[in-house]
Amino acid sequence: MLENKITVQIGTYNANLQGHEGLPQNLVDWLQPSLTVSQFLGNTRTASDIVAIGFQELLPLQLGLTGLSKAVMKSRDDLIRSQLESHAPNKEKYVLIGKAVYVGIALLVYGRDDGIAKHVSQVQTQWTGCGPGWMGNKGAVGVRFKVSAAFTGQDDGTTETYTFVNAHLTAHLHKLENRIEDYQHIVQTLLFPEPLDGSFPSSTTGRYSNIYNTTHLFFFGDLNFRIQAPVDMTRDQLEAKVRTEDGRNELRAYDQLSITRIEGKVLTNLREGDFWKFQCTYKYKLGHVDLYDTKRVPSWTDRILFMTVGDDPSDLSRSGITPLVYTPVPSYPSGH
């Protein structure tokens, strides 16, 4: 914890259907930015309290439907946990709080064993599909749990609810309305049963709540929103802007997600860090980290958004959650 705050580290990774071929064996590049910020702010190196990792396109659809997801996720869990613990500055241990898998979309949420994990209860996992026939090529998975007041420091004894949603929305530049519909479908169908106090999971109230009925919400994944540049902006001009912060700041005005959020059409009330400060994460030529696929418009498709109770819906620039670092890690093999 930093200054009595809970630190949450989130990673989202489109595996480009390579999940069955294995992940990189060393996650230190992914972990290092968070550890560096923790050291700066807390004057000591500390591991994150919660780590959430979301995958999209982990497996080809036909392999996911055969049940291979379970075996792949077991190997991913073992690898990720071992890497978290081996690179933790004080050798902190982690517990898997919750795991949600729906074909190629998967979410793993971990908590530090010496802290928050001992105060977690009422863990729930859910999924919903958005693709053709709801077959799992697009959709979302979620993990929700409560954290006791003994850890969060609530004087009135109130627990806090954490909800993590990993989503993969419809692709292609021209399918903006489909992405908006995907989001609306997720809100309507990714539902968590409301537990009866003291009897969960054996008994619930019979009522369900959506992703927004929570203290803290983190929504992330390959959301597939694109840069819809003016027709008179050439590809070379766009890519040149992508490579400078001033240029990216200009391109913010054409980012579909930013536009639709302001309009209140999608990811309502959620905030985001300064995404324009890093280069677009999509779409790289496979095997390259700085060479874009000329058949796709460079875009910020991979995003992490958040909100907490008490955030003012009329001011999306402020939040009770403070992003410490928001950056891509380009050293992993994918188109993102």
Coordinates of C-alpha atoms in Angstrom, one line a residue:
M1 CA 0.0 0.0 0.0
L2 CA 1.2 3.5 -0.8
E3 CA 0.2 6.2 1.8
N4 CA -2.7 3.9 2.9
K5 CA -3.9 3.5 -0.7
I6 CA -4.5 0.2 -2.4
T7 CA -2.4 -0.2 -5.6
V8 CA -3.9 -2.1 -8.5
Q9 CA -1.9 -3.2 -11.5
I10 CA -3.7 -4.1 -14.7
G11 CA -2.5 -5.6 -17.9
T12 CA -4.4 -6.3 -21.1
Y13 CA -2.9 -8.5 -23.8
N14 CA -4.4 -9.5 -27.2
A15 CA -2.6 -12.8 -27.7
N16 CA -3.3 -12.9 -31.5
L17 CA -4.6 -16.5 -31.1
Q18 CA -1.2 -17.7 -29.9
G19 CA -2.2 -18.7 -26.4
H20 CA -1.7 -22.4 -27.0
E21 CA 1.8 -21.7 -28.2
G22 CA 2.8 -20.2 -24.8
L23 CA 3.6 -16.7 -23.4
P24 CA 6.9 -15.0 -23.0
Q25 CA 8.7 -16.6 -20.1
N26 CA 9.9 -13.4 -18.5
L27 CA 7.4 -10.7 -17.4
V28 CA 9.9 -8.3 -15.9
D29 CA 9.4 -5.7 -18.7
W30 CA 5.7 -5.6 -17.8
L31 CA 6.3 -5.4 -14.1
Q32 CA 9.1 -2.9 -14.0
P33 CA 7.1 0.3 -14.7
S34 CA 4.8 -0.3 -11.7
L35 CA 7.7 -1.1 -9.4
T36 CA 9.5 2.0 -10.4
V37 CA 6.5 4.2 -9.7
S38 CA 5.9 2.5 -6.4
Q39 CA 9.5 3.1 -5.3
F40 CA 9.3 6.8 -6.2
L41 CA 5.9 7.5 -4.5
G42 CA 6.4 5.3 -1.4
N43 CA 10.2 5.7 -0.9
T44 CA 10.4 2.0 -1.0
R45 CA 9.8 -0.8 -3.4
T46 CA 6.5 -2.5 -2.9
A47 CA 4.5 -5.0 -4.9
S48 CA 1.0 -4.1 -6.0
D49 CA -1.9 -5.2 -3.8
I50 CA -4.0 -6.4 -6.7
V51 CA -2.9 -7.6 -10.1
A52 CA -5.4 -8.2 -12.9
I53 CA -4.4 -9.6 -16.3
G54 CA -6.8 -9.8 -19.2
F55 CA -6.4 -11.8 -22.4
Q56 CA -8.2 -11.5 -25.7
E57 CA -7.9 -13.9 -28.6
L58 CA -6.1 -16.3 -26.4
L59 CA -7.1 -19.2 -28.6
P60 CA -8.7 -19.7 -32.0
L61 CA -12.5 -20.1 -31.6
Q62 CA -12.5 -23.8 -32.6
L63 CA -9.8 -24.7 -30.0
G64 CA -11.6 -22.7 -27.3
L65 CA -14.8 -24.5 -27.9
T66 CA -13.1 -27.9 -27.5
G67 CA -12.3 -27.0 -23.9
L68 CA -8.6 -26.2 -24.4
S69 CA -9.0 -22.9 -22.6
K70 CA -8.9 -24.6 -19.2
A71 CA -5.5 -26.2 -19.8
V72 CA -4.1 -23.0 -21.3
M73 CA -5.3 -20.9 -18.4
K74 CA -3.8 -23.3 -15.9
S75 CA -0.4 -22.9 -17.5
R76 CA -0.8 -19.2 -17.7
D77 CA -1.8 -19.0 -14.1
D78 CA 1.2 -21.0 -13.0
L79 CA 3.6 -18.9 -15.1
I80 CA 2.2 -15.5 -14.2
R81 CA 2.1 -16.2 -10.5
S82 CA 5.7 -17.5 -10.5
Q83 CA 6.8 -14.4 -12.4
L84 CA 4.9 -12.1 -10.1
E85 CA 6.5 -13.6 -7.1
S86 CA 10.0 -14.0 -8.5
H87 CA 10.1 -10.3 -9.5
A88 CA 8.3 -8.9 -6.4
P89 CA 10.7 -6.6 -4.7
N90 CA 10.3 -8.2 -1.3
K91 CA 9.4 -11.6 -2.6
E92 CA 5.7 -11.1 -1.8
K93 CA 3.4 -14.1 -2.5
Y94 CA 0.2 -13.9 -4.5
V95 CA -3.1 -15.7 -4.3
L96 CA -5.4 -16.2 -7.3
I97 CA -8.6 -14.4 -6.2
G98 CA -10.7 -15.1 -9.2
K99 CA -10.5 -16.5 -12.8
A100 CA -13.0 -16.0 -15.5
V101 CA -12.7 -17.6 -19.0
Y102 CA -15.0 -17.5 -22.0
V103 CA -13.4 -19.2 -25.0
G104 CA -10.7 -16.8 -26.1
I105 CA -11.4 -14.1 -23.5
A106 CA -9.9 -14.6 -20.0
L107 CA -9.2 -12.7 -16.8
L108 CA -7.0 -13.6 -13.8
V109 CA -7.1 -11.5 -10.7
Y110 CA -4.5 -11.9 -7.9
G111 CA -4.1 -10.4 -4.4
R112 CA -1.1 -10.2 -2.2
D113 CA -1.1 -13.1 0.3
D114 CA 0.3 -11.0 3.1
G115 CA -2.4 -8.3 2.8
I116 CA -5.6 -7.9 0.8
A117 CA -6.1 -11.6 -0.1
K118 CA -6.7 -12.4 3.5
H119 CA -9.6 -9.9 3.5
V120 CA -11.4 -10.9 0.3
S121 CA -14.8 -12.5 0.4
Q122 CA -17.8 -13.2 -1.9
V123 CA -15.8 -13.8 -5.1
Q124 CA -18.0 -14.0 -8.2
T125 CA -17.1 -14.6 -11.9
Q126 CA -19.3 -14.1 -14.9
W127 CA -19.2 -14.0 -18.7
T128 CA -21.2 -12.8 -21.6
G129 CA -20.8 -13.2 -25.4
C130 CA -21.3 -10.5 -28.1
G131 CA -20.1 -12.2 -31.3
P132 CA -22.2 -14.0 -33.9
G133 CA -24.3 -16.5 -32.1
W134 CA -22.6 -15.3 -28.9
M135 CA -19.9 -17.9 -29.5
G136 CA -17.1 -16.2 -27.6
N137 CA -15.1 -14.4 -30.3
K138 CA -16.3 -11.2 -28.8
G139 CA -17.7 -10.4 -25.3
A140 CA -16.5 -9.9 -21.7
V141 CA -15.6 -11.7 -18.5
G142 CA -15.8 -10.3 -15.0
V143 CA -14.5 -10.9 -11.5
R144 CA -16.1 -9.2 -8.5
F145 CA -15.3 -9.5 -4.8
K146 CA -15.6 -7.7 -1.5
V147 CA -12.7 -6.4 0.7
S148 CA -13.3 -6.1 4.4
A149 CA -13.2 -2.8 6.3
A150 CA -10.3 -4.1 8.3
F151 CA -8.1 -3.7 5.3
T152 CA -9.7 -0.7 3.6
G153 CA -9.9 1.3 6.8
Q154 CA -13.6 2.2 6.7
D155 CA -14.5 3.4 10.2
D156 CA -18.1 2.4 9.8
G157 CA -17.2 -1.2 8.9
T158 CA -18.4 -1.0 5.3
T159 CA -16.9 -3.4 2.9
E160 CA -15.8 -2.3 -0.6
T161 CA -16.6 -4.1 -3.8
Y162 CA -14.1 -4.4 -6.6
T163 CA -15.3 -5.3 -10.1
F164 CA -12.9 -6.1 -13.0
V165 CA -14.2 -6.5 -16.5
N166 CA -12.0 -7.7 -19.5
A167 CA -13.7 -7.1 -22.8
H168 CA -13.1 -7.7 -26.5
L169 CA -15.4 -5.6 -28.7
T170 CA -16.2 -5.7 -32.4
A171 CA -13.3 -4.9 -34.7
H172 CA -13.0 -2.6 -37.8
L173 CA -13.0 1.1 -38.2
H174 CA -16.5 1.4 -39.7
K175 CA -18.2 -0.7 -37.0
L176 CA -18.4 1.9 -34.3
E177 CA -22.1 1.3 -33.7
N178 CA -21.4 -2.4 -33.2
R179 CA -18.9 -1.5 -30.5
I180 CA -21.4 0.7 -28.8
E181 CA -24.0 -2.1 -28.9
D182 CA -21.4 -4.5 -27.5
Y183 CA -20.9 -2.3 -24.5
Q184 CA -24.6 -1.9 -23.9
H185 CA -25.0 -5.7 -24.2
I186 CA -22.3 -6.2 -21.6
V187 CA -23.9 -3.8 -19.2
Q188 CA -27.2 -5.6 -19.6
T189 CA -26.0 -9.2 -19.5
L190 CA -22.8 -9.3 -17.4
L191 CA -24.7 -9.6 -14.2
F192 CA -23.7 -10.7 -10.7
P193 CA -26.1 -12.3 -8.2
E194 CA -26.7 -10.2 -5.1
P195 CA -25.6 -12.4 -2.1
L196 CA -27.5 -12.7 1.2
D197 CA -25.3 -11.6 4.0
G198 CA -23.3 -14.4 5.6
S199 CA -24.7 -17.2 3.3
F200 CA -23.0 -16.6 0.0
P201 CA -22.5 -18.5 -2.3
S202 CA -25.1 -21.0 -1.1
S203 CA -27.9 -18.5 -1.1
T204 CA -28.6 -15.2 -2.9
T205 CA -31.4 -12.7 -3.0
G206 CA -32.5 -13.7 -6.4
R207 CA -31.6 -10.2 -7.7
Y208 CA -28.8 -9.3 -10.0
S209 CA -26.7 -6.2 -10.4
N210 CA -24.7 -4.9 -13.3
I211 CA -21.0 -3.9 -13.5
Y212 CA -21.7 -0.4 -12.2
N213 CA -23.1 -1.6 -8.9
T214 CA -19.7 -1.5 -7.2
T215 CA -17.3 0.6 -5.2
H216 CA -14.5 0.4 -7.8
L217 CA -14.9 -0.6 -11.4
F218 CA -12.0 -1.3 -13.8
F219 CA -13.0 -1.9 -17.5
F220 CA -10.3 -2.9 -19.9
G221 CA -9.3 -5.0 -22.9
D222 CA -9.1 -4.8 -26.7
L223 CA -11.9 -2.4 -27.0
N224 CA -11.2 -1.9 -30.8
F225 CA -12.1 1.8 -31.0
R226 CA -10.1 3.5 -33.8
I227 CA -8.8 6.8 -34.9
Q228 CA -11.3 8.2 -37.5
A229 CA -9.1 10.8 -39.1
P230 CA -10.3 13.4 -41.6
V231 CA -10.5 12.2 -45.1
D232 CA -7.9 14.8 -46.2
M233 CA -5.3 13.4 -43.7
T234 CA -3.0 11.0 -45.6
R235 CA -1.6 7.8 -44.1
D236 CA 1.9 9.3 -43.9
Q237 CA 0.6 12.4 -42.1
L238 CA -1.3 10.3 -39.6
E239 CA 1.6 8.0 -38.9
A240 CA 3.9 11.0 -38.5
K241 CA 1.5 12.4 -35.9
V242 CA 1.4 9.1 -34.1
R243 CA 5.1 9.3 -33.5
T244 CA 5.2 12.6 -31.6
E245 CA 3.3 13.6 -28.5
D246 CA 2.1 16.9 -30.0
G247 CA 0.8 14.9 -33.0
R248 CA -0.9 12.4 -30.8
N249 CA -2.5 15.1 -28.7
E250 CA -4.0 16.4 -32.0
L251 CA -5.2 12.9 -32.9
R252 CA -7.2 12.7 -29.6
A253 CA -9.9 14.6 -31.3
Y254 CA -10.4 11.8 -33.7
D255 CA -10.3 8.9 -31.2
Q256 CA -13.7 7.1 -31.4
L257 CA -13.7 6.1 -27.7
S258 CA -13.0 9.6 -26.5
I259 CA -15.7 11.1 -28.7
T260 CA -18.4 8.5 -27.7
R261 CA -17.5 8.7 -24.0
I262 CA -18.0 12.5 -24.0
E263 CA -21.3 11.9 -25.8
G264 CA -22.3 9.5 -23.1
K265 CA -22.8 6.6 -25.5
V266 CA -20.3 4.2 -24.2
L267 CA -18.3 3.4 -21.0
T268 CA -20.4 5.9 -19.1
N269 CA -18.7 7.7 -16.2
L270 CA -15.4 5.9 -16.7
R271 CA -12.1 7.7 -16.7
E272 CA -8.8 7.0 -18.4
G273 CA -5.2 8.0 -18.1
D274 CA -3.3 10.0 -20.7
F275 CA -3.4 7.4 -23.5
W276 CA -2.1 9.9 -26.1
K277 CA 1.2 10.1 -24.3
F278 CA 2.2 6.7 -25.8
Q279 CA 2.1 5.5 -29.4
C280 CA -0.9 3.7 -30.8
T281 CA -0.8 0.0 -29.8
Y282 CA -2.5 -1.2 -33.0
K283 CA -1.7 -2.6 -35.4
Y284 CA 1.9 -3.7 -35.6
K285 CA 3.3 -6.1 -38.0
L286 CA 3.7 -9.4 -36.2
G287 CA 7.2 -9.6 -34.8
H288 CA 7.8 -5.8 -34.9
V289 CA 7.4 -3.2 -32.1
D290 CA 7.6 0.0 -34.2
L291 CA 6.3 -1.0 -37.6
Y292 CA 2.6 -0.6 -38.3
D293 CA 0.6 -2.8 -40.6
T294 CA -0.2 -0.6 -43.6
K295 CA -3.6 -2.3 -44.0
R296 CA -4.9 -0.9 -40.7
V297 CA -5.2 2.6 -39.3
P298 CA -2.9 3.0 -36.3
S299 CA -5.2 3.3 -33.2
W300 CA -5.4 3.0 -29.4
T301 CA -7.4 -0.2 -29.4
D302 CA -6.1 -1.5 -26.0
R303 CA -7.4 0.6 -23.1
I304 CA -7.9 0.6 -19.4
L305 CA -10.7 2.7 -17.8
F306 CA -11.8 3.1 -14.2
M307 CA -14.2 4.8 -11.8
T308 CA -14.9 4.8 -8.1
V309 CA -17.8 5.6 -6.0
G310 CA -18.1 9.3 -5.5
D311 CA -16.6 10.3 -8.9
D312 CA -18.6 13.2 -10.4
P313 CA -20.3 12.1 -13.6
S314 CA -20.2 15.6 -14.9
D315 CA -16.3 15.8 -14.7
L316 CA -14.5 12.9 -16.4
S317 CA -11.2 14.6 -15.8
R318 CA -11.2 13.8 -12.1
S319 CA -11.4 10.6 -10.1
G320 CA -10.7 9.2 -6.7
I321 CA -8.5 6.7 -8.5
T322 CA -5.1 8.0 -9.5
P323 CA -3.3 6.4 -12.4
L324 CA 0.4 6.0 -11.5
V325 CA 1.6 4.7 -14.9
Y326 CA -0.2 4.0 -18.1
T327 CA 2.0 2.6 -20.9
P328 CA 2.3 -0.1 -23.4
V329 CA 4.9 -2.9 -23.2
P330 CA 5.9 -3.5 -26.8
S331 CA 8.2 -6.4 -26.3
Y332 CA 5.6 -9.2 -26.5
P333 CA 4.7 -10.9 -29.8
S334 CA 1.3 -9.8 -31.0
G335 CA -0.3 -7.3 -33.4
H336 CA -1.0 -5.1 -30.3

